[in-house]
mmCIF file of C-alpha atoms in Angstrom:
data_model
loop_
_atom_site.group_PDB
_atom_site.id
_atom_site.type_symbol
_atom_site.label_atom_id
_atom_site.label_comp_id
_atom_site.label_asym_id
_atom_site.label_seq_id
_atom_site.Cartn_x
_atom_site.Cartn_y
_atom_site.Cartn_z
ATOM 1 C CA UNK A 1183 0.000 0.000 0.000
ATOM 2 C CA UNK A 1184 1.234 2.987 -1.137
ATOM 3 C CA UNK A 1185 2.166 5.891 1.304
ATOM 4 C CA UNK A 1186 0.054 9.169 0.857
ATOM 5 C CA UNK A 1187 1.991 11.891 -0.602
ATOM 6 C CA UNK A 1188 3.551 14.591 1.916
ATOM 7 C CA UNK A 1189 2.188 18.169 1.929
ATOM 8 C CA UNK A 1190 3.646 21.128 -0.257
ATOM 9 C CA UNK A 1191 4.065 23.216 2.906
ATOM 10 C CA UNK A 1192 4.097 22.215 6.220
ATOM 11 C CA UNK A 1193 4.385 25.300 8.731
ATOM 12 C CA UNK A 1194 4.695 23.545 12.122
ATOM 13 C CA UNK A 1195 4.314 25.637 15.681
ATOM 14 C CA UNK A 1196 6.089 28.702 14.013
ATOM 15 C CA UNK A 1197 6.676 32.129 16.476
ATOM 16 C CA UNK A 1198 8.231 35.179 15.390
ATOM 17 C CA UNK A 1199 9.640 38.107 16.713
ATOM 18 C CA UNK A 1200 10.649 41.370 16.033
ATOM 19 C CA UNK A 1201 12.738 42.714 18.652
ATOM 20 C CA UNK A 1202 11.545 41.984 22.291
ATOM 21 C CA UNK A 1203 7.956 42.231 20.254
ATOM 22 C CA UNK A 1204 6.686 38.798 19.563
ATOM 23 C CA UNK A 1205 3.964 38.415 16.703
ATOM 24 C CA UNK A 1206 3.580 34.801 15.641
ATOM 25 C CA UNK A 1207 2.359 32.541 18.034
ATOM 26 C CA UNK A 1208 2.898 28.481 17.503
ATOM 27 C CA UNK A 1209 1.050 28.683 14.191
ATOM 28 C CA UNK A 1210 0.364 25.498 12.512
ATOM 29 C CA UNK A 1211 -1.201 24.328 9.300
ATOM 30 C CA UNK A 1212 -0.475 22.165 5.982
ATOM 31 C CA UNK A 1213 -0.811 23.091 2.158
ATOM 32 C CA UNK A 1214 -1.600 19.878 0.249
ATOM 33 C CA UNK A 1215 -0.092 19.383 -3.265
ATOM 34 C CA UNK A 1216 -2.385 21.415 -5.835
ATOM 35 C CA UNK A 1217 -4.936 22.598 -2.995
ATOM 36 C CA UNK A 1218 -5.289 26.082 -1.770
ATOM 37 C CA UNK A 1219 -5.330 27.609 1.832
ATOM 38 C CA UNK A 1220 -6.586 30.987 2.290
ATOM 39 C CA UNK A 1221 -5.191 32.503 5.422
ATOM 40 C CA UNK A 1222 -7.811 34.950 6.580
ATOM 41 C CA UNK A 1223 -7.741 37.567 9.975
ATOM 42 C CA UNK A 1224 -8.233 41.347 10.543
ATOM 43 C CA UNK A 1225 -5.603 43.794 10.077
ATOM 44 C CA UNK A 1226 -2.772 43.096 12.227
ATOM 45 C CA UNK A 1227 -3.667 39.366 13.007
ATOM 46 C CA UNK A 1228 -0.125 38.513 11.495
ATOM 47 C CA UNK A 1229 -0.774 37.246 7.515
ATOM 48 C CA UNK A 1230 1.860 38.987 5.729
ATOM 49 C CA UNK A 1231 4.482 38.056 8.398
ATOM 50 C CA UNK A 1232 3.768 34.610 8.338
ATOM 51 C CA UNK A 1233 3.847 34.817 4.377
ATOM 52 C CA UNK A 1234 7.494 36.701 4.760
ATOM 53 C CA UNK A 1235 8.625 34.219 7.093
ATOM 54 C CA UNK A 1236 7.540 31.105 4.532
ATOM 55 C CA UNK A 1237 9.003 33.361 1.473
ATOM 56 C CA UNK A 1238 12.355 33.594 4.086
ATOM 57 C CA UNK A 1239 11.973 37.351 4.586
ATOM 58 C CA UNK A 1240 11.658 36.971 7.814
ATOM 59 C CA UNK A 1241 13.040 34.212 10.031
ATOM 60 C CA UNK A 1242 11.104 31.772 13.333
ATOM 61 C CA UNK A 1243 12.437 32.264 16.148
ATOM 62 C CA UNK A 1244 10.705 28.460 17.030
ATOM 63 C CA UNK A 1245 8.964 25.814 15.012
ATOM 64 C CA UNK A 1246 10.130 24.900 11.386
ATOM 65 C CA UNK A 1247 9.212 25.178 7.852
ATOM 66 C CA UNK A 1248 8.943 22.308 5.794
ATOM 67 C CA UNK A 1249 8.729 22.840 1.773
ATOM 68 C CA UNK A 1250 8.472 19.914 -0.397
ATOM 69 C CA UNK A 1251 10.401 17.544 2.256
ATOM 70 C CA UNK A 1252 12.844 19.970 3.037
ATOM 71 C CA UNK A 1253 13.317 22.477 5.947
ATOM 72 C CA UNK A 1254 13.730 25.583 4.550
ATOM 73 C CA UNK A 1255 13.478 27.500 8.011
ATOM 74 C CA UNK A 1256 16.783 28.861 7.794
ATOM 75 C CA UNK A 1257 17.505 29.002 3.729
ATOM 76 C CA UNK A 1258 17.727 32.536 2.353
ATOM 77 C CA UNK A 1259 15.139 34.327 0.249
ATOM 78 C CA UNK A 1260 16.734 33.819 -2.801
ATOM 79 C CA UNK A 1261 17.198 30.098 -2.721
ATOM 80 C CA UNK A 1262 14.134 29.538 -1.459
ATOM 81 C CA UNK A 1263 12.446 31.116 -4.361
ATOM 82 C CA UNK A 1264 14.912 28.890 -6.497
ATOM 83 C CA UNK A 1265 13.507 25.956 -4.946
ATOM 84 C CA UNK A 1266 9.881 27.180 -6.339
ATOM 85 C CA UNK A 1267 8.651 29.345 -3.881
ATOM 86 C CA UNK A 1268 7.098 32.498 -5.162
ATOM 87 C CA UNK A 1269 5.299 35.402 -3.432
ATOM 88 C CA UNK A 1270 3.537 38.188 -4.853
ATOM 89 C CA UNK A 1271 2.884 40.624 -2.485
ATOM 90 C CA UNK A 1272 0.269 43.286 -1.956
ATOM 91 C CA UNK A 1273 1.270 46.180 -5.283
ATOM 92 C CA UNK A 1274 2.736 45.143 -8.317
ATOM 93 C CA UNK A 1275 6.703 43.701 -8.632
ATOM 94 C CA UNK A 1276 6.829 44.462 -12.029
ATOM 95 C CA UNK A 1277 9.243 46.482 -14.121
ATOM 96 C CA UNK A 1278 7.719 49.861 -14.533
ATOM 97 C CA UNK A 1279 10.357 51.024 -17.393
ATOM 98 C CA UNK A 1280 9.574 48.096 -19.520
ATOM 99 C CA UNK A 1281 6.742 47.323 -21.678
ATOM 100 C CA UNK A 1282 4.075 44.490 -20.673
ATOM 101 C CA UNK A 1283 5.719 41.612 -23.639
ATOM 102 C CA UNK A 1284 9.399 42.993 -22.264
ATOM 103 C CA UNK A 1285 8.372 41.678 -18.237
ATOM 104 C CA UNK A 1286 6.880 38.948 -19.777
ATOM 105 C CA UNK A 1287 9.837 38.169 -22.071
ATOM 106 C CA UNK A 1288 11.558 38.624 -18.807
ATOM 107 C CA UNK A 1289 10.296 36.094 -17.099
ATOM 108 C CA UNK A 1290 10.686 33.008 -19.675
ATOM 109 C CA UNK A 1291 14.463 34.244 -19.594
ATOM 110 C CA UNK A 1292 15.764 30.737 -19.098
ATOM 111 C CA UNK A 1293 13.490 29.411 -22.052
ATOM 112 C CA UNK A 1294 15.534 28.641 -25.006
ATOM 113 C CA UNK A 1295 12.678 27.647 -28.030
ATOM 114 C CA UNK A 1296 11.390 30.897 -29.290
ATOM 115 C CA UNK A 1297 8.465 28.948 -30.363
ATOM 116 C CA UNK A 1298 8.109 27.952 -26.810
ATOM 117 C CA UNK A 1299 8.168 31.496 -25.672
ATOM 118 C CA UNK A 1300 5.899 32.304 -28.258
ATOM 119 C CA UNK A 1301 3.679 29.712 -26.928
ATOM 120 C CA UNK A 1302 3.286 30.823 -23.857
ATOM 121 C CA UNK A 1303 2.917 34.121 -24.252
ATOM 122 C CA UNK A 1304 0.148 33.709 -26.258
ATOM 123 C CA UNK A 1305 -1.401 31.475 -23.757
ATOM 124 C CA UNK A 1306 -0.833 34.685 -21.094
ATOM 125 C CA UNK A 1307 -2.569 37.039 -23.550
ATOM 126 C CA UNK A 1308 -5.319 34.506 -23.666
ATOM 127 C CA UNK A 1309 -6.120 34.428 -19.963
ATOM 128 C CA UNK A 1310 -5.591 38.085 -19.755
ATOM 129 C CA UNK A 1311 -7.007 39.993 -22.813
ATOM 130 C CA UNK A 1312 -5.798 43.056 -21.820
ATOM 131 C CA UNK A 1313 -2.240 42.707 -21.594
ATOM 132 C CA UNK A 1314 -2.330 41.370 -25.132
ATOM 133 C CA UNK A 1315 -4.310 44.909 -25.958
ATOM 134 C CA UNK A 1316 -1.286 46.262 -24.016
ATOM 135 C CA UNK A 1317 1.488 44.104 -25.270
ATOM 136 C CA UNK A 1318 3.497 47.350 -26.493
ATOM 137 C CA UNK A 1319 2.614 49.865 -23.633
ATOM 138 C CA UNK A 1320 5.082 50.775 -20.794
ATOM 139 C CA UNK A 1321 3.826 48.523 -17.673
ATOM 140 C CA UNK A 1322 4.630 51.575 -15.570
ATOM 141 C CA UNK A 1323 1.546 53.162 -17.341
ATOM 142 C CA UNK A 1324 -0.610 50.451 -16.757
ATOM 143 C CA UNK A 1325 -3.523 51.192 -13.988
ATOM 144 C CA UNK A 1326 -2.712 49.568 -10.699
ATOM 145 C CA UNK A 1327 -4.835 46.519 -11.226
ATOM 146 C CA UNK A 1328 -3.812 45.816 -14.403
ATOM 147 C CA UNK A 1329 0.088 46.166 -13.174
ATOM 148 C CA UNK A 1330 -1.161 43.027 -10.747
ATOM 149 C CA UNK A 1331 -2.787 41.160 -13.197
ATOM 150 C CA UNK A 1332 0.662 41.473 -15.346
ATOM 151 C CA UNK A 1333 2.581 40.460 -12.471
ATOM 152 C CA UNK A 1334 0.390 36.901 -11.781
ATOM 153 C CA UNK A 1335 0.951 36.376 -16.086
ATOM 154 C CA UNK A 1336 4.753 36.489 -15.114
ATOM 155 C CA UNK A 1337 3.781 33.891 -12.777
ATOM 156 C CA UNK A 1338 1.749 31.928 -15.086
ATOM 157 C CA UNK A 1339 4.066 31.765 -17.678
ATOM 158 C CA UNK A 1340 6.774 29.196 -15.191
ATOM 159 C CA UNK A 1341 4.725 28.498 -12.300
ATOM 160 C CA UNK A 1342 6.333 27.899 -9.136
ATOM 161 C CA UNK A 1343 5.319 24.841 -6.538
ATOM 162 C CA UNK A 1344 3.915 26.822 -4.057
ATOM 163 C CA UNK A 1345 2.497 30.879 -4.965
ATOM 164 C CA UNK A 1346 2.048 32.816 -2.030
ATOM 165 C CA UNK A 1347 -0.700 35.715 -2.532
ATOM 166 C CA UNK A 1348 -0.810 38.771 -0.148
ATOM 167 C CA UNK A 1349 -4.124 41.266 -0.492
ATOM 168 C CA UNK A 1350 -3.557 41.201 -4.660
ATOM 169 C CA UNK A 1351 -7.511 42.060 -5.213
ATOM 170 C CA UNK A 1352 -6.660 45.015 -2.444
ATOM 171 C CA UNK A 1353 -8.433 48.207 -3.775
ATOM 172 C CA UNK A 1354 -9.476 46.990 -7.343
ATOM 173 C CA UNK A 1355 -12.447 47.104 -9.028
ATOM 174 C CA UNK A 1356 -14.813 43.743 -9.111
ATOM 175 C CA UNK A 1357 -14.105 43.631 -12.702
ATOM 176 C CA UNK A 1358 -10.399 43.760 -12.271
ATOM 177 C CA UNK A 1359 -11.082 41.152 -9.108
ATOM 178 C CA UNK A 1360 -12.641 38.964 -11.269
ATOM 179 C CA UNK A 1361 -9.760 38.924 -14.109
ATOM 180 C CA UNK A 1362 -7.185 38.142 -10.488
ATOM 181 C CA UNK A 1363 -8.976 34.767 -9.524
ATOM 182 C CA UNK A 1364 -9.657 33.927 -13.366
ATOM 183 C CA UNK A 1365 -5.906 33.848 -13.055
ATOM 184 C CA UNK A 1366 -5.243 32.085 -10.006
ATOM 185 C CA UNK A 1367 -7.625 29.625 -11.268
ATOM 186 C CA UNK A 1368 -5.125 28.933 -14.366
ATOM 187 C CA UNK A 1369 -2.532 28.768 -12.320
ATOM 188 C CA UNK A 1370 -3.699 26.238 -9.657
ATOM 189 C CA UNK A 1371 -4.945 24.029 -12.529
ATOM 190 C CA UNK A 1372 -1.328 24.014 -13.878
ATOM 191 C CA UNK A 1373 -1.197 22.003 -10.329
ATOM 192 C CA UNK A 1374 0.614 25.100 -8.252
ATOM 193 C CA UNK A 1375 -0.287 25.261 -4.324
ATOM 194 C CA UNK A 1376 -1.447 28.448 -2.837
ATOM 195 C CA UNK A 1377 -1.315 30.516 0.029
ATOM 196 C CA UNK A 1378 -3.805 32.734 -0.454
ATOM 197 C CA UNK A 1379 -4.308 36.077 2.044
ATOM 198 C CA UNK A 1380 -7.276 38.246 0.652
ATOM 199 C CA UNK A 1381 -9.546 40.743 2.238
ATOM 200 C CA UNK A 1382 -12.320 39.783 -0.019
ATOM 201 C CA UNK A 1383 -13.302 36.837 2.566
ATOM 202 C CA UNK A 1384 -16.303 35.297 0.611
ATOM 203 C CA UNK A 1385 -14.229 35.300 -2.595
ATOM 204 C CA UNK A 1386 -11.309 33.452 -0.954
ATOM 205 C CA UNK A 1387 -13.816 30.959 0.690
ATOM 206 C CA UNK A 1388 -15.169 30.195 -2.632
ATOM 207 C CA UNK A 1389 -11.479 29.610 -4.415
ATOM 208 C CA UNK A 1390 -9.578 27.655 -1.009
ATOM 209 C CA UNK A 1391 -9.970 24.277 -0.222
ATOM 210 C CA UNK A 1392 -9.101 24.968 3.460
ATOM 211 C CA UNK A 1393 -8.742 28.302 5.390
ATOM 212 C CA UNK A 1394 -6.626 29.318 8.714
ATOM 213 C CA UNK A 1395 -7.832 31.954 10.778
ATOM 214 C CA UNK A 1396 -5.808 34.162 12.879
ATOM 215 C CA UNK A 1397 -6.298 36.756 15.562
ATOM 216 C CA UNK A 1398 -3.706 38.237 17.264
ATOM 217 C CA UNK A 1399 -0.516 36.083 15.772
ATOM 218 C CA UNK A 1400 -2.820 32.595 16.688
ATOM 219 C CA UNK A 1401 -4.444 30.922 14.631
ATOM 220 C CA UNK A 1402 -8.202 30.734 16.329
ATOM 221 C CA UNK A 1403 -10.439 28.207 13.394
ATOM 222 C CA UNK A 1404 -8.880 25.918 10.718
ATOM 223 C CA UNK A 1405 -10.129 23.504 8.808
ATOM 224 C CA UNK A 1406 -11.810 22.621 5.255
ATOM 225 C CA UNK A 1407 -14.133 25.708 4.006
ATOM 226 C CA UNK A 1408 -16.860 23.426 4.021
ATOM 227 C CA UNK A 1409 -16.888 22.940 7.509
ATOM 228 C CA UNK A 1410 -16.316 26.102 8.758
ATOM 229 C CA UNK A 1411 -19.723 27.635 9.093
ATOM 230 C CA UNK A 1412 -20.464 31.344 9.408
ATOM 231 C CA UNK A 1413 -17.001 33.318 8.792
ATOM 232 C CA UNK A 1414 -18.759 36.882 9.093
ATOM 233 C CA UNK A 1415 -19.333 35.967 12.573
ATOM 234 C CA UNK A 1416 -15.950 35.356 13.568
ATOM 235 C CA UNK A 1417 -13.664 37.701 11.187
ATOM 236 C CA UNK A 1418 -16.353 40.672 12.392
ATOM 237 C CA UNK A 1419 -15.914 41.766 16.190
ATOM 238 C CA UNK A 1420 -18.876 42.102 17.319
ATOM 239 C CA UNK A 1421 -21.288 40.497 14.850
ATOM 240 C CA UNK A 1422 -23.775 38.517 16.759
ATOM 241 C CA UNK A 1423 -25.924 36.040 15.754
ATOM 242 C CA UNK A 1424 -29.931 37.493 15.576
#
């Protein structure tokens, strides 16, 4: 009998500190191959650090990190994105001074067909119509949503084992929301895990297999989104039940 396969990401009783100030507190959960957690929590509760410290940002003070059978708790940014790690974080990370095909260009850098290159970037312009309407213009001129959107086609084009997603739909316009998750959605079909932290709780719920909750630097609910029950009532203070 075969043995089940081990999780993407296994985060196990992390804390972190900055300073004397701790802000992580024993947080534990798993990202299964191909699945999707959404990390939710108000302002403050500790997302983004907990997405630095898996992206190797910022280092545990306790606990480990375990990516793809390896501990990665103390590996460097840089070879942890190597190892197929990528985050995009809240904003852009594009390259304003270059056109939308030069970032994507960019990105398929170690590609050596140019019909392969070709090929993808045609399949980029088909999941985002815009950037192929764009293709020429400077990606610094883009509007801020469609700067995100060009930065998830960079991620499309070679994507990583595990994308971490911090507040991407933050600020946009449903329309441009919509075009985000129609992305993410190519993406995790391509068989990519995700770590997905987004203020638009009911939209997350609907993409993530499972969600953490956090409050404070703990994580207070986890479990699959099915079981979860009403998140409104415990992401809102106050919110009672009437």
């Amino acid at each position: 009998m075969s043995k089940p396969n081990p999780p993407t990401l296994d985060v196990r009783d992390i804390e972190v500190q900055y300073g004397p100030f701790r802000a992580i507190f024993g947080v534990s959960f798993s990202i299964g191959r191909g699945t999707t957690v959404a990390l939710l929590g108000p302002n403050g509760a500790g997302k983004s650090t907990i997405a630095r410290t898996i992206s190797g940002l910022v280092r545990p003070s306790k606990g480990s990190i375990i990516f793809d059978s390896t501990d990665i708790s103390r590996t460097s940014a840089w070879k942890i994105a190597r190892l197929g790690i990528t985050q995009v974080p809240e904003g852009r990370g594009i390259f304003s001074s270059l056109s939308v095909s030069e970032n994507l260009q960019l990105a398929l850098r170690c590609q050596s067909s140019k019909s392969q290159v070709a090929s993808l970037l045609n399949q980029a312009y088909e999941t985002f119509p815009r950037l192929g309407e764009r293709a020429l213009q400077l990606a610094g001129t883009l509007s801020g949503g469609e700067q995100r959107i060009l930065a998830l086609a960079r991620v499309l084009l070679i994507p990583p084992k595990l994308l971490i997603v911090d507040e991407m739909s933050l600020g946009l316009a449903p329309v441009i929301v919509d075009e985000v998750f129609a992305g993410l959605s190519a993406i995790k079909e391509l068989g990519t895990s995700i770590l997905l932290i987004e203020q638009h709780v009911n939209r997350a719920l609907e993409f993530a297999d499972q969600a953490v909750v956090l409050s404070k630097g703990e994580v207070i609910l986890a479990g699959p989104v099915s079981e979860l029950g009403d998140m409104d009532r415990i992401l809102i203070p106050g919110k009672r039940e009437g």
